[in-house]
CSV table of C-alpha atoms in Angstrom, one decimal:
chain,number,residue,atom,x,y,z
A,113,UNK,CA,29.0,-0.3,14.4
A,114,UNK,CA,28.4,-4.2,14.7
A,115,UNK,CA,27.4,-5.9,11.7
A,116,UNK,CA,24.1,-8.4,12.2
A,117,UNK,CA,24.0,-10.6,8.9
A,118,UNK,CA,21.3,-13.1,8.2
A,119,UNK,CA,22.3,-16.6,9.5
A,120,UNK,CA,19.2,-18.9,9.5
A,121,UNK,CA,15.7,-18.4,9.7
A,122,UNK,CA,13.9,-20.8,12.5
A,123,UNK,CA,10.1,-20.8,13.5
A,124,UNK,CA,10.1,-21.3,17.3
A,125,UNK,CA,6.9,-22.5,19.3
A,126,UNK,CA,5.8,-20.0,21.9
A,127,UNK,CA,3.9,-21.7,24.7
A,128,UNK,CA,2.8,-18.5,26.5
A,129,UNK,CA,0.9,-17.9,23.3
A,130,UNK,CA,-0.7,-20.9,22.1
A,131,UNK,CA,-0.2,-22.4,19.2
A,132,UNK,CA,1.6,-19.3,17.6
A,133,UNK,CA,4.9,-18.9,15.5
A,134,UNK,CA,7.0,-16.2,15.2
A,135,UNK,CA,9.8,-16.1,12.7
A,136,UNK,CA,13.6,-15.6,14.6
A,137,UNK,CA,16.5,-15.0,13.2
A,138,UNK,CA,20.5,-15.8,14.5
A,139,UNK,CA,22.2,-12.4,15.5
A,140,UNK,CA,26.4,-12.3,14.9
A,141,UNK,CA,28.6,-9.7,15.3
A,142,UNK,CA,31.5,-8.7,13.1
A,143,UNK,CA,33.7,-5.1,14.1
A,144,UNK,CA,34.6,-2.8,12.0
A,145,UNK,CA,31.9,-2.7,9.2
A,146,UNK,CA,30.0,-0.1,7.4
A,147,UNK,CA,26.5,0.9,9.1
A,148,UNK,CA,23.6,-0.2,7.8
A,149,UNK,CA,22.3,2.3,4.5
A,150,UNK,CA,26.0,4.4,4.8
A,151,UNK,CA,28.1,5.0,2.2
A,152,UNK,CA,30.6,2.3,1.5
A,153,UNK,CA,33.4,3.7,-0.4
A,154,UNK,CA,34.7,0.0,-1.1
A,155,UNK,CA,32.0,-0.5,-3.4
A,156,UNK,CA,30.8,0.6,-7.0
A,157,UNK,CA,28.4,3.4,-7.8
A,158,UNK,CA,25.3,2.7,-9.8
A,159,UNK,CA,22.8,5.1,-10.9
A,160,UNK,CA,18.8,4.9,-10.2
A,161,UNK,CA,18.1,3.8,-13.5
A,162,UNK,CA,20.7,1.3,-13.6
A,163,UNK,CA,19.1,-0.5,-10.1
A,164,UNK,CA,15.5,-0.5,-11.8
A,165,UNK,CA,17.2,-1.8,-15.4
A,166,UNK,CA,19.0,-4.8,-13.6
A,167,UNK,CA,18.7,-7.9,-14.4
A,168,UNK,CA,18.5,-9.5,-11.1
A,169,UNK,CA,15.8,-7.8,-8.3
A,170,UNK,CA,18.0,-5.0,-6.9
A,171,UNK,CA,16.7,-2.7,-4.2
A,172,UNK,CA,17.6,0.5,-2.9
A,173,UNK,CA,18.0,2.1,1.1
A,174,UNK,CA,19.4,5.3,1.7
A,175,UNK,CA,22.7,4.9,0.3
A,176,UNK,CA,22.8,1.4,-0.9
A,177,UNK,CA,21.9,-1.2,-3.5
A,178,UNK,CA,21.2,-4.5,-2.8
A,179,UNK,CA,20.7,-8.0,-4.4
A,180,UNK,CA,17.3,-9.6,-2.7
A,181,UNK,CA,17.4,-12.4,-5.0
A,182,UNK,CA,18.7,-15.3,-2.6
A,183,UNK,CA,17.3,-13.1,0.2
A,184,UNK,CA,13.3,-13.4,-1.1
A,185,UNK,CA,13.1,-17.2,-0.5
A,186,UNK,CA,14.0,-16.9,3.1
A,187,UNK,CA,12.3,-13.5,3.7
A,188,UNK,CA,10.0,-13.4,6.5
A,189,UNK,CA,7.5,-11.6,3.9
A,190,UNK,CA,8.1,-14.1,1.3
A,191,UNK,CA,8.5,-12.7,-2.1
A,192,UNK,CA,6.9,-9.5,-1.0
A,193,UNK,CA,10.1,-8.0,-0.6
A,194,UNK,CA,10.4,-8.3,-4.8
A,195,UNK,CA,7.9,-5.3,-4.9
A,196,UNK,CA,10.8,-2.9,-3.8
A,197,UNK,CA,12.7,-4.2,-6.8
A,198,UNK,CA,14.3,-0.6,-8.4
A,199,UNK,CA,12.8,1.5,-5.7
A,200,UNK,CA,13.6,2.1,-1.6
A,201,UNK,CA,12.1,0.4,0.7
A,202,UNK,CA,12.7,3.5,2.8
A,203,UNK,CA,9.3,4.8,3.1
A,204,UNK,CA,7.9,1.3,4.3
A,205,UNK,CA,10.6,0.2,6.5
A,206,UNK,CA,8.7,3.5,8.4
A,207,UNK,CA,5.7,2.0,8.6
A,208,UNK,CA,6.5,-2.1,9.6
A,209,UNK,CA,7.0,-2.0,13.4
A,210,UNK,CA,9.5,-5.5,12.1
A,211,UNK,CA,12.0,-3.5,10.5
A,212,UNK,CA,12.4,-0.8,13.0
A,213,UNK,CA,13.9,-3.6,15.3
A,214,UNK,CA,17.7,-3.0,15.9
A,215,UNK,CA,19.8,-5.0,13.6
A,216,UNK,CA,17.8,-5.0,10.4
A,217,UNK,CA,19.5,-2.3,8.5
A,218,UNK,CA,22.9,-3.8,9.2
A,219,UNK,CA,21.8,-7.4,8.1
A,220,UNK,CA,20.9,-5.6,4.8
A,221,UNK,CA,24.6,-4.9,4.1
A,222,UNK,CA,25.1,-8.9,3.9
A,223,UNK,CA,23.5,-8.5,0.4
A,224,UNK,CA,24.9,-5.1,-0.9
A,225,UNK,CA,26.4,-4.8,-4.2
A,226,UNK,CA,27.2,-1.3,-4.4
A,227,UNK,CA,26.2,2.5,-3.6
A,228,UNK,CA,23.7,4.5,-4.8
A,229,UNK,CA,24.8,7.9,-6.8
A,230,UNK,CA,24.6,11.2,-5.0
A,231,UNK,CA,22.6,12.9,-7.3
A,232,UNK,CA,19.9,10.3,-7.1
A,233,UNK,CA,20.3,10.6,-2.9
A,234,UNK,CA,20.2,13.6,-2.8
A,235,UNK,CA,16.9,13.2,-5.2
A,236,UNK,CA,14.8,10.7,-3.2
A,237,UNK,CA,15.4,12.5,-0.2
A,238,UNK,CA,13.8,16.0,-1.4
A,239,UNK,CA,11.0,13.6,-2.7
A,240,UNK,CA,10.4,11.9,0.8
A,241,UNK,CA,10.2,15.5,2.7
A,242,UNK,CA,7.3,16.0,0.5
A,243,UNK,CA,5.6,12.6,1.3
A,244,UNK,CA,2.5,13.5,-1.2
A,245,UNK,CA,1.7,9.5,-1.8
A,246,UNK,CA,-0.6,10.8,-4.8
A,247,UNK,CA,3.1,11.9,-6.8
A,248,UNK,CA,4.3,10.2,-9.7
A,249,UNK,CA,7.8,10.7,-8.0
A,250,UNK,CA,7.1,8.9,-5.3
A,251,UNK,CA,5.1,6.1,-6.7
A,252,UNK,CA,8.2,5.9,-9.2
A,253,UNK,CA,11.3,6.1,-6.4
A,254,UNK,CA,9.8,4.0,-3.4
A,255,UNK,CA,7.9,1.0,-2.0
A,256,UNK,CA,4.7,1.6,-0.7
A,257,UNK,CA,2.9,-1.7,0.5
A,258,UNK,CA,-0.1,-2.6,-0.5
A,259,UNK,CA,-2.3,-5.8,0.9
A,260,UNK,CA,-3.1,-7.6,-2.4
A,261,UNK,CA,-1.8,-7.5,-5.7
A,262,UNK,CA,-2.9,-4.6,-7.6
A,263,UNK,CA,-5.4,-5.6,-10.6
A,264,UNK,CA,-5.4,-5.0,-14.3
A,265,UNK,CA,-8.2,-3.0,-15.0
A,266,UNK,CA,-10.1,-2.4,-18.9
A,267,UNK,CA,-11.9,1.1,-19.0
A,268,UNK,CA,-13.6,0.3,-22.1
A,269,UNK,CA,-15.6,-2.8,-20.9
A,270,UNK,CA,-15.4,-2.2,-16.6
A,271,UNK,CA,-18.7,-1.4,-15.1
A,272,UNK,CA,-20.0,-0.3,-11.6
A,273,UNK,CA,-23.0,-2.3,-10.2
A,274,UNK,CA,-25.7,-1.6,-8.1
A,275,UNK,CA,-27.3,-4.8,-6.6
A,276,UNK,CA,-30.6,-3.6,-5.0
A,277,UNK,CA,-34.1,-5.8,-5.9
A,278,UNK,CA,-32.2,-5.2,-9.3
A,279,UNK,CA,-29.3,-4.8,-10.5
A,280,UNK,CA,-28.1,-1.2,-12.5
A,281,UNK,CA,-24.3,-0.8,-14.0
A,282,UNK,CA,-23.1,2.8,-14.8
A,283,UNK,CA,-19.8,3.3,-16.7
A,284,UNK,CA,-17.1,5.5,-15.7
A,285,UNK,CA,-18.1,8.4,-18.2
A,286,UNK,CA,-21.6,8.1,-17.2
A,287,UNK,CA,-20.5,8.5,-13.5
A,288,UNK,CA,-18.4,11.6,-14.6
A,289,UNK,CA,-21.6,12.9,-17.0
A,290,UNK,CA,-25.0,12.1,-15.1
A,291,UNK,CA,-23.4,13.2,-11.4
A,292,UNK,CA,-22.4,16.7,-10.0
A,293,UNK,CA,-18.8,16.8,-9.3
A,294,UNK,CA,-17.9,17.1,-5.8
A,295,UNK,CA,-14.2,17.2,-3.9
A,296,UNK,CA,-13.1,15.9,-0.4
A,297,UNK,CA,-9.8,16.4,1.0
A,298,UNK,CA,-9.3,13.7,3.3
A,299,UNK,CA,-6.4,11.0,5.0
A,300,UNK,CA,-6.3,8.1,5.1
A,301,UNK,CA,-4.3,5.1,7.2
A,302,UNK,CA,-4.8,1.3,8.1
A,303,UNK,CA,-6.6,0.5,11.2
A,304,UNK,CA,-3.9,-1.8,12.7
A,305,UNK,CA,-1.0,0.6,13.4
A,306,UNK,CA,2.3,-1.0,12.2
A,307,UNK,CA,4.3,1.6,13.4
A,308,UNK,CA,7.1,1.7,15.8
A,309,UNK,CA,7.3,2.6,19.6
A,310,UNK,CA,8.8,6.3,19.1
A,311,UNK,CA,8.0,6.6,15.2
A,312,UNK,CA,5.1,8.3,13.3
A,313,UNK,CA,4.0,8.6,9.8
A,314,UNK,CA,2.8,12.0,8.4
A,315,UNK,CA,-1.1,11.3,7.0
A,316,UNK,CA,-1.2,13.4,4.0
A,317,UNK,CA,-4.4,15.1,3.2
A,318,UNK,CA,-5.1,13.9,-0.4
A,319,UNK,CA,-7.7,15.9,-2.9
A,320,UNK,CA,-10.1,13.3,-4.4
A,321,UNK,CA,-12.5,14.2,-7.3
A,322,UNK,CA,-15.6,12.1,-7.8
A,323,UNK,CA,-19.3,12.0,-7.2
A,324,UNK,CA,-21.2,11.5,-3.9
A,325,UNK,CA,-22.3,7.9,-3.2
A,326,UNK,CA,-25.7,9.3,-1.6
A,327,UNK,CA,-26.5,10.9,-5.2
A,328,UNK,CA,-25.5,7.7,-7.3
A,329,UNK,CA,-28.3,5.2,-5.0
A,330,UNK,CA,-30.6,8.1,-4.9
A,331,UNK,CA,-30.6,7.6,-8.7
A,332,UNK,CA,-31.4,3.9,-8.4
A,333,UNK,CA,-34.3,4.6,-5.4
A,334,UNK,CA,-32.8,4.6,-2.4
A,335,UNK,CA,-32.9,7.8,-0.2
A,336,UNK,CA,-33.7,6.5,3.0
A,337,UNK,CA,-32.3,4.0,5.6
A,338,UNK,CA,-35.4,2.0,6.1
A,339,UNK,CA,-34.8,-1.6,5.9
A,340,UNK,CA,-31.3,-1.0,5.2
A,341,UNK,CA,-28.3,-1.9,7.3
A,342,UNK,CA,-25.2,-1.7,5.5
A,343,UNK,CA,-24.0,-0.4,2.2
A,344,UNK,CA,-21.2,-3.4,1.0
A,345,UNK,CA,-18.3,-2.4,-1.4
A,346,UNK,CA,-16.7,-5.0,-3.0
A,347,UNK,CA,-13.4,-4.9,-4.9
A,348,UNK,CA,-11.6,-6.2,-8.1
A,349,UNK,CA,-8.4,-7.2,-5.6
A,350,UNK,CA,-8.4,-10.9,-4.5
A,351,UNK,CA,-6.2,-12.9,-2.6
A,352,UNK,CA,-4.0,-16.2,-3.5
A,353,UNK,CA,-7.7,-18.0,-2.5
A,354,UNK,CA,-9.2,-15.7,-5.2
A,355,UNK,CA,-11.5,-14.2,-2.5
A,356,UNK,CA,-12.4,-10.9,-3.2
A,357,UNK,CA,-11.4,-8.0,-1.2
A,358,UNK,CA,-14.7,-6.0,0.2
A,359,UNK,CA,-15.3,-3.9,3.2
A,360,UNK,CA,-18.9,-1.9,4.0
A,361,UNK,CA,-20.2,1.1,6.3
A,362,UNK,CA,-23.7,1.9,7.8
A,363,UNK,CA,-26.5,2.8,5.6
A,364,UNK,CA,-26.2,6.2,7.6
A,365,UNK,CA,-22.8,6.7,6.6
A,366,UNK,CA,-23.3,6.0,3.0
A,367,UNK,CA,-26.8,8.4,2.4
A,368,UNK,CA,-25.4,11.3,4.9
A,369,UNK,CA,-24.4,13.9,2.5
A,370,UNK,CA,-22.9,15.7,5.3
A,371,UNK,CA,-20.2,13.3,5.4
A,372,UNK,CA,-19.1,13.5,1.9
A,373,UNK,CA,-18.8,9.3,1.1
A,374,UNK,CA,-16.7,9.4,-2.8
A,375,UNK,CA,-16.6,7.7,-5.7
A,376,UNK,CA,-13.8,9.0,-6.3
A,377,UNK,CA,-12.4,8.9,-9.7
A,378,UNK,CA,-9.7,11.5,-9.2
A,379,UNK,CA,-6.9,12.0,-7.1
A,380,UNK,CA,-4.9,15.9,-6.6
A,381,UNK,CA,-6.4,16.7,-9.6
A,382,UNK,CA,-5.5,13.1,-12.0
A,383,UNK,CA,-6.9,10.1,-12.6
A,384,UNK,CA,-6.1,7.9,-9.2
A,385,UNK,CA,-2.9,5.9,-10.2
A,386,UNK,CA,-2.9,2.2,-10.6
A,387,UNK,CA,-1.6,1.6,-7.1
A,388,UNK,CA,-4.3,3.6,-5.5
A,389,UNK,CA,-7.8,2.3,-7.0
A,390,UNK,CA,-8.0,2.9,-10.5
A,391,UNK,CA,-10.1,4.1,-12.3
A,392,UNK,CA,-12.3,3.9,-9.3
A,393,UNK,CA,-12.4,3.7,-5.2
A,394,UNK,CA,-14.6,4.6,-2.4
A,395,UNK,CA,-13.4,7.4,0.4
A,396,UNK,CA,-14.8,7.6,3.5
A,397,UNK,CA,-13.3,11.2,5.0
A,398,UNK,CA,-12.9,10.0,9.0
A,399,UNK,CA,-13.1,6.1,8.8
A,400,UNK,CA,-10.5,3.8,8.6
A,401,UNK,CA,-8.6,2.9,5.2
A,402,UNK,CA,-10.2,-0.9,5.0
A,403,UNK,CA,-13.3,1.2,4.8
A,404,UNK,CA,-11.9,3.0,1.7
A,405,UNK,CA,-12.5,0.2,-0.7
A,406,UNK,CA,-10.3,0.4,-4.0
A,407,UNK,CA,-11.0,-1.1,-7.2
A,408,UNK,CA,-14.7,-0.9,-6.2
A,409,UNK,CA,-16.9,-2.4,-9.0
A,410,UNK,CA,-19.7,-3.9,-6.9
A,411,UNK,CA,-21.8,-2.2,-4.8
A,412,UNK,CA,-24.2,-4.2,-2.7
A,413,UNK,CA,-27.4,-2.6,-0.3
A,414,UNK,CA,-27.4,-5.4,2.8
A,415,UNK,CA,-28.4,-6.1,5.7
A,416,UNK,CA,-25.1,-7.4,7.4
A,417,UNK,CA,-21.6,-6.6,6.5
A,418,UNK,CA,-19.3,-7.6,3.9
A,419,UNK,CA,-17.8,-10.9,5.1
A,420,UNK,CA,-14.4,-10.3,4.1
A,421,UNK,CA,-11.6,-11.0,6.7
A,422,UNK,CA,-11.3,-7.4,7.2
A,423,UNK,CA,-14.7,-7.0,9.0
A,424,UNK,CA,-14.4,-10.4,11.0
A,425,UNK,CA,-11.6,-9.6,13.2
């Protein structure tokens, strides 16, 4: 199997499409080396725990380690590639139509320091037949993307609003304690498929545990769609600019108990993990995962949508 190592990165102009860049990279072949992700019996064995206790950002696919630490600075991704440090990158490899392209596994191998022990193979792969995003296991063995960087989030002091006329904030435990309970089973996945010609990603119906957004504005007055548009979600997440992640749905949607809109609090039967929203996030059973604002903390009754970049496309 040819080897395809990282040479250069250049930015090409392409006139057929305007003023757009694309990032290339230089292809060269070398014979007899060890396929991308295959055991390389050349190399030393290391142990799950001693990729995530390295020094230096070490990642993991299939049966390899890897040092990204020269890597990151020319990544395509930037530094994003840093969130796989101690995990695989398996899982989202699945997911980016980029690194389904032919080649990419082998020009991995230019930074591989060593093999990944059997045990813990053997291990992530029973994990990833499951594919239940909501496991600790998971969460804890691979790299899962996410858009912006996750937030740090105090219990004690964060609040949800209401911004009507007025504006009414309700704790977590008062969510929990003034609302009946309800549960949704539903899947969710990004609007803009990033998966490859050929490849699909299992959805994974996930349990969430929360209240019903129609019962939490009927407690602040609103119960009908008259004068109301949109029903705006905005988010504790933010971007290098600081701007706010936010995303909203019709009034309709929002007051139709029918279609079960969440706060959801709870996620297969825990407290949603950091990753996915906590301690709080909107699902919409149906609509697409933009829609399914996490980190929710605002909630705004409008007359247009939220003019994040997500609803401007």
């Amino acid at each position: 199997m040819p080897r395809y190592p990282l040479r250069r990165w250049a930015l090409p102009t392409l006139a057929a499409a305007g003023a757009a860049t694309i990032a290339a990279f230089t292809l060269r072949e070398d014979e007899n080396v060890v396929e991308g992700g295959e055991l390389n019996p050349g190399l030393p064995t290391f142990s799950l725990q001693q990729v995530q206790q390295s020094s230096r950002p070490w990642i993991v696919f299939r049966h390899g380690v890897y040092d990204v630490t020269d890597f990151a600075r020319d990544h395509p991704g930037g530094t994003k590639i840093l969130q796989a440090t101690g995990k695989s990158v398996e899982l989202f490899w699945q997911q980016s139509e980029p690194h389904s392209r032919a080649g990419v596994p082998e020009t991995l191998e230019e930074l591989r320091v060593g093999n990944l022990t059997s045990a813990d193979y053997d291990k992530m792969q029973d994990v990833k037949s499951n594919q239940d995003i909501g496991s600790t296991a998971l969460q804890r063995l691979f790299f899962i993307d996410g858009a912006l960087p996750t937030p740090d989030v105090d219990l004690e002091t964060s609040k949800l609003k209401i911004c009507d006329d007025s504006e009414v904030s309700l704790s977590l435990a008062e969510l929990r304690t003034l609302f009946k309970q309800h549960k949704v089973t539903a899947a969710t996945r990004c609007a803009t498929s990033r998966i490859g010609e050929g490849k699909t990603v299992t959805r994974v119906p996930t349990e969430w545990t929360g209240v019903l957004l129609a019962d939490v504005l009927a407690s602040v007055g609103i119960t009908t769609v008259e004068g109301i548009e949109q029903v705006r979600f905005e988010a504790l997440d933010s971007d290098k600019q600081g701007r706010k992640f936010g995303a909203s749905i019709s009034a309709g949607t929002a007051l139709g108990r029918d279609v079960g809109v969440l706060l959801a609090y709870e996620m297969n039967g825990a407290p949603i993990p950091k990753e996915h929203g906590f301690p709080l996030r909107v699902v919409v059973p149906g609509m697409t995962g933009s829609r399914n604002v996490k980190f929710v903390h605002r909630i705004v009754i409008s007359r247009g949508e939220h003019g994040s970049n997500v609803e401007q496309r």
